[in-house]
Coordinates of C-alpha atoms and ligand atoms in Angstrom, one line a residue:
M25 CA -9.9 22.3 -21.3
K26 CA -7.6 19.4 -21.8
R27 CA -5.0 19.3 -19.1
L28 CA -2.1 18.4 -21.0
E29 CA -2.6 19.6 -24.5
G30 CA 0.5 20.2 -26.4
R31 CA 2.8 18.0 -23.9
A32 CA 4.4 14.9 -25.1
A33 CA 4.7 11.8 -22.6
I34 CA 6.5 8.5 -22.6
V35 CA 4.9 5.7 -20.6
T36 CA 6.4 2.5 -19.5
G37 CA 5.0 -0.9 -19.4
A38 CA 1.9 0.5 -21.5
A39 CA 0.7 -2.3 -23.4
R40 CA -1.7 -3.0 -20.7
G41 CA -3.1 -2.7 -16.9
I42 CA -2.0 0.6 -14.9
G43 CA 0.5 1.7 -17.8
R44 CA -2.2 1.6 -20.5
A45 CA -4.7 3.2 -18.4
I46 CA -2.1 6.3 -17.8
A47 CA -1.3 6.0 -21.7
G48 CA -5.3 6.7 -22.6
L49 CA -5.8 9.2 -19.9
F50 CA -3.0 11.0 -20.9
A51 CA -3.7 10.9 -24.8
R52 CA -7.6 12.2 -23.9
E53 CA -6.2 14.9 -22.0
G54 CA -4.5 16.0 -25.3
A55 CA -0.7 14.6 -24.6
G56 CA 1.2 13.0 -27.2
V57 CA 2.3 9.4 -26.1
L58 CA 4.6 6.9 -26.8
L59 CA 4.1 3.8 -25.4
F60 CA 6.9 1.6 -24.3
D61 CA 6.7 -2.3 -23.4
R62 CA 8.7 -5.3 -23.8
D63 CA 5.6 -6.8 -25.0
P64 CA 5.0 -6.5 -28.9
S65 CA 1.3 -6.2 -28.0
V66 CA 2.0 -2.2 -27.1
A67 CA 2.2 -1.6 -31.0
E68 CA -1.7 -2.4 -31.1
T69 CA -2.5 -1.0 -27.8
A70 CA -0.8 2.3 -29.1
A71 CA -3.1 2.4 -32.0
R72 CA -6.4 1.9 -29.9
V73 CA -5.0 4.5 -27.7
S74 CA -4.8 6.9 -30.7
E75 CA -8.1 5.8 -31.9
E76 CA -9.9 6.3 -28.9
S77 CA -8.6 10.1 -28.0
G78 CA -7.6 11.4 -31.6
A79 CA -4.1 12.3 -29.9
R80 CA -1.0 10.8 -31.6
A81 CA 0.1 7.8 -29.8
L82 CA 3.5 5.6 -30.7
G83 CA 4.2 1.9 -29.7
F84 CA 7.9 1.3 -29.0
Q85 CA 8.9 -2.5 -28.2
G86 CA 11.8 -2.5 -25.9
S87 CA 12.8 -3.3 -22.0
V88 CA 13.4 -1.0 -19.3
A89 CA 16.3 -3.1 -18.4
S90 CA 18.3 -1.9 -21.2
L91 CA 19.8 1.4 -21.6
A92 CA 19.7 1.4 -25.4
D93 CA 16.2 0.7 -25.6
C94 CA 15.4 3.5 -23.5
E95 CA 17.8 5.9 -25.5
R96 CA 16.3 4.6 -28.7
A97 CA 12.5 5.3 -27.6
A98 CA 13.7 8.8 -26.4
A99 CA 14.9 9.5 -29.5
V100 CA 11.8 8.6 -31.1
S101 CA 9.6 10.7 -28.6
L102 CA 12.1 13.6 -29.7
E103 CA 11.8 13.0 -33.4
N104 CA 8.4 12.8 -33.5
F105 CA 7.0 14.9 -30.5
G106 CA 9.9 17.7 -30.5
K107 CA 10.3 17.1 -26.8
I108 CA 9.7 15.1 -23.7
D109 CA 7.5 16.8 -21.0
I110 CA 6.7 13.5 -19.0
L111 CA 8.2 10.4 -18.1
V112 CA 5.8 7.9 -16.3
N113 CA 8.1 4.6 -14.9
N114 CA 5.5 2.2 -14.6
A115 CA 7.1 -1.2 -16.1
G116 CA 7.0 -3.5 -13.3
L117 CA 6.8 -7.3 -12.5
T118 CA 6.8 -9.6 -9.6
R119 CA 8.5 -12.7 -8.4
D120 CA 7.1 -13.5 -5.3
R121 CA 8.3 -16.5 -3.2
L122 CA 9.2 -16.9 0.3
L123 CA 13.0 -15.5 1.1
L124 CA 14.4 -18.9 2.0
R125 CA 13.5 -20.1 -1.9
M126 CA 13.9 -17.0 -3.6
S127 CA 16.6 -17.5 -6.4
E128 CA 19.4 -15.1 -7.2
E129 CA 18.0 -15.0 -10.4
D130 CA 14.7 -13.6 -9.5
W131 CA 16.1 -11.2 -7.1
D132 CA 18.2 -9.6 -10.0
L133 CA 15.3 -9.4 -12.3
V134 CA 12.9 -7.7 -10.2
L135 CA 15.5 -5.1 -9.3
D136 CA 16.9 -4.8 -12.7
V137 CA 13.2 -3.9 -14.3
N138 CA 11.7 -2.0 -11.0
L139 CA 14.2 -0.2 -9.9
K140 CA 17.3 0.0 -12.6
G141 CA 14.8 0.5 -15.4
A142 CA 13.5 3.7 -13.7
F143 CA 17.1 4.9 -13.3
L144 CA 17.8 4.1 -16.7
F145 CA 14.9 5.7 -18.5
T146 CA 15.3 8.7 -16.4
K147 CA 19.1 9.1 -17.5
A148 CA 17.9 8.6 -21.0
V149 CA 15.4 11.6 -21.0
L150 CA 17.3 13.9 -18.9
H151 CA 18.9 15.7 -21.4
A152 CA 16.1 17.1 -23.0
M153 CA 14.2 18.0 -20.0
L154 CA 17.5 19.7 -18.6
K155 CA 17.7 21.6 -22.0
A156 CA 14.0 22.4 -21.6
R157 CA 14.4 23.5 -18.0
S158 CA 11.3 21.7 -16.9
G159 CA 9.8 18.1 -16.9
R160 CA 7.8 15.9 -14.8
I161 CA 8.9 12.2 -13.7
I162 CA 6.2 10.1 -12.0
N163 CA 7.5 6.5 -10.6
I164 CA 5.1 4.0 -10.0
A165 CA 6.0 2.2 -6.6
S166 CA 3.6 0.3 -4.4
V167 CA 2.6 0.0 -0.9
S168 CA 4.9 -3.1 -0.3
G169 CA 7.8 -0.5 -0.9
Q170 CA 6.5 1.1 2.0
T171 CA 5.3 -1.5 4.5
G172 CA 7.2 -4.5 3.1
N173 CA 5.2 -7.8 2.5
A174 CA 6.1 -11.2 3.1
G175 CA 6.8 -13.0 0.0
Q176 CA 8.2 -10.0 -1.7
A177 CA 11.4 -9.3 -0.5
N178 CA 12.9 -8.4 -4.2
Y179 CA 9.6 -6.2 -5.1
A180 CA 9.7 -4.7 -1.7
A181 CA 13.2 -3.7 -1.9
S182 CA 12.7 -2.4 -5.6
K183 CA 9.5 -0.5 -5.1
G184 CA 11.3 1.1 -1.7
G185 CA 14.4 1.7 -3.8
L186 CA 12.4 3.5 -6.5
I187 CA 10.9 5.4 -3.6
A188 CA 14.3 6.6 -2.2
L189 CA 15.4 7.1 -6.1
T190 CA 12.1 9.6 -6.7
K191 CA 13.6 11.3 -3.7
A192 CA 17.0 12.2 -4.6
C193 CA 15.9 12.7 -8.0
A194 CA 13.5 15.5 -6.8
R195 CA 16.6 17.0 -4.9
E196 CA 19.0 17.2 -7.5
L197 CA 16.4 18.3 -10.4
A198 CA 14.5 20.7 -8.5
S199 CA 16.8 23.9 -9.8
R200 CA 15.6 23.0 -13.1
D201 CA 12.1 22.9 -12.4
I202 CA 11.9 19.2 -13.2
L203 CA 9.8 17.7 -10.5
V204 CA 9.5 14.0 -9.2
N205 CA 7.0 12.6 -7.4
A206 CA 5.9 8.9 -7.0
V207 CA 2.7 7.0 -6.9
A208 CA 2.5 4.1 -4.5
P209 CA -0.7 1.8 -5.3
G210 CA -2.7 -0.6 -3.0
L211 CA -4.6 -3.6 -4.5
I212 CA -5.2 -2.8 -8.3
E213 CA -7.3 -4.8 -10.6
T214 CA -4.6 -5.9 -13.3
D215 CA -3.4 -9.0 -14.7
M216 CA -0.8 -8.6 -12.2
T217 CA -2.9 -9.1 -9.0
G218 CA -5.2 -11.8 -11.0
A219 CA -1.9 -14.0 -10.6
M220 CA -2.0 -13.7 -6.8
P221 CA -3.5 -16.4 -4.5
E222 CA -7.1 -15.3 -3.6
E223 CA -6.4 -16.0 -0.1
A224 CA -3.2 -13.3 -0.2
R225 CA -5.7 -11.0 -1.6
S226 CA -8.5 -11.1 0.6
R227 CA -5.9 -10.7 3.6
M228 CA -5.0 -7.3 2.1
L229 CA -8.3 -6.3 1.2
E230 CA -9.4 -6.9 5.0
R231 CA -7.0 -4.4 5.9
S232 CA -8.2 -2.0 3.7
L233 CA -10.3 0.8 4.7
L234 CA -12.5 0.9 1.5
G235 CA -12.6 -3.0 1.5
R236 CA -12.2 -3.3 -2.2
M237 CA -9.8 -3.5 -5.1
G238 CA -8.8 -0.1 -7.0
R239 CA -8.9 0.3 -10.8
P240 CA -6.0 1.2 -12.8
E241 CA -8.0 4.2 -13.9
D242 CA -7.9 5.3 -10.2
V243 CA -4.0 5.2 -10.3
A244 CA -4.1 7.0 -13.6
E245 CA -6.1 10.0 -12.3
A246 CA -3.6 10.4 -9.6
V247 CA -0.8 10.1 -12.2
L248 CA -2.4 12.9 -14.2
Y249 CA -2.4 15.2 -11.4
L250 CA 1.4 14.9 -11.0
A251 CA 2.0 15.4 -14.7
S252 CA -0.3 18.4 -14.9
D253 CA -0.1 22.2 -13.8
S254 CA -2.4 21.3 -11.0
S255 CA 1.0 20.0 -9.2
R256 CA 3.5 22.4 -10.1
F257 CA 4.2 23.2 -6.2
V258 CA 5.0 19.5 -5.3
T259 CA 8.0 17.2 -5.7
G260 CA 9.5 14.5 -3.6
Q261 CA 6.0 12.9 -2.7
V262 CA 4.9 9.9 -2.4
L263 CA 1.0 9.8 -3.2
G264 CA -0.9 6.6 -1.8
V265 CA -3.7 5.2 -4.1
N266 CA -4.5 2.2 -1.9
G267 CA -8.0 2.4 -0.7
G268 CA -6.9 3.2 3.1
L269 CA -4.6 0.0 3.1
H270 CA -1.9 2.4 4.3
L271 CA -1.9 5.4 6.0
Ligands
NAD11 N1 -1.5 -4.2 -9.8 C1 -1.6 -3.9 -8.8 O1 -1.9 -4.2 -7.5 C2 -0.2 -2.9 -8.0 C3 0.1 -2.1 -7.0 C4 1.0 -1.6 -6.8 C5 2.0 -1.2 -7.8 N2 2.1 -1.7 -9.2 C6 2.7 -1.3 -10.1 O2 2.1 -0.8 -11.1 C7 3.0 -1.0 -12.1 C8 1.8 -1.7 -13.4 O3 1.3 -2.6 -12.7 P1 0.1 -3.9 -13.5 O4 -0.5 -4.0 -12.7 O5 -0.3 -2.6 -14.4 O6 1.0 -4.8 -14.0 P2 1.0 -5.7 -15.4 O7 1.7 -6.9 -15.3 O8 -0.4 -5.7 -16.0 O9 1.7 -4.7 -16.7 C9 3.1 -4.7 -16.5 C10 3.7 -4.3 -17.7 O10 4.7 -3.6 -17.8 C11 5.7 -4.7 -18.7 N3 7.0 -4.7 -18.4 C12 7.7 -5.7 -17.7 N4 8.6 -5.7 -17.8 C13 9.4 -5.0 -18.4 C14 10.4 -4.5 -19.3 N5 11.3 -5.1 -18.9 N6 10.4 -3.5 -20.0 C15 9.0 -2.7 -20.6 N7 8.0 -3.2 -20.2 C16 7.9 -4.4 -19.2 C17 4.5 -6.1 -19.1 O11 4.8 -6.3 -20.3 C18 3.3 -5.1 -19.0 O12 2.9 -4.9 -20.0 C19 4.1 -2.1 -11.7 O13 5.5 -1.0 -11.6 C20 3.6 -2.4 -10.3 O14 4.5 -3.1 -9.8 C21 0.6 -2.6 -9.3

């Protein structure tokens, strides 16, 4: 039995990495998926996801930092699937630098995409979810937002803010059966961590109980749980998928 049969989902930042793994798993579990990304390669990723799963997958190019793009994507999803059951706010980026050298532009960019982007997309899908009196919103935070990380003041603040946004939305939307949770990954093998200095990566791995990096699929399984009926009594929570990096 497929766990998301008949559901419609939007996954942001889905052209590659963790977002692509989430979109692929959702589609294999029977959901129609709109893959949203600022990278034009999202169309190709959507075509591949559709081919691999047999489910409908649409690519949409846009930025989560633009309310107009988020609203257009929500409208396309409604036109094609008739509803929006699940939103995964996964799009994110880093601009790591020590505080003294961090520019205001790098602060604003990271906060605009990682935190404001989740707020804007949540607003864009909310009308449909409120009308349906059901929905799932899953925000992809980070262990950095729970513990802080040197060189990531902007990123840690955005992910800590995303956890607070998750809890505020959970409180505000529970009465309409809209469940809002966060997943906080540790070190996962993607292009984002590929760009990290080797030394920073091994320092983090030394602190991790499992002593290895996770894979995008490990995060996707946790997101699937929060999107499925299995988690119907879970809201306002932060699920760590971090190999024991933070307890
Ligand atoms: N990789 C890790 O170790 C790790 C750890 C903790 C949290 N995360 C979080 O997981 C999420 C996915 O990370 P990833 O490792 O797959 O990164 P990634 O860089 O491989 O993928 C991120 C995707 O987001 C897209 N994106 C960036 N800005 C966007 C915007 N303005 N609008 C739409 N799309 C945009 C990118 O084009 C890209 O396809 C991010 O929120 C990241 O902060 C990752």
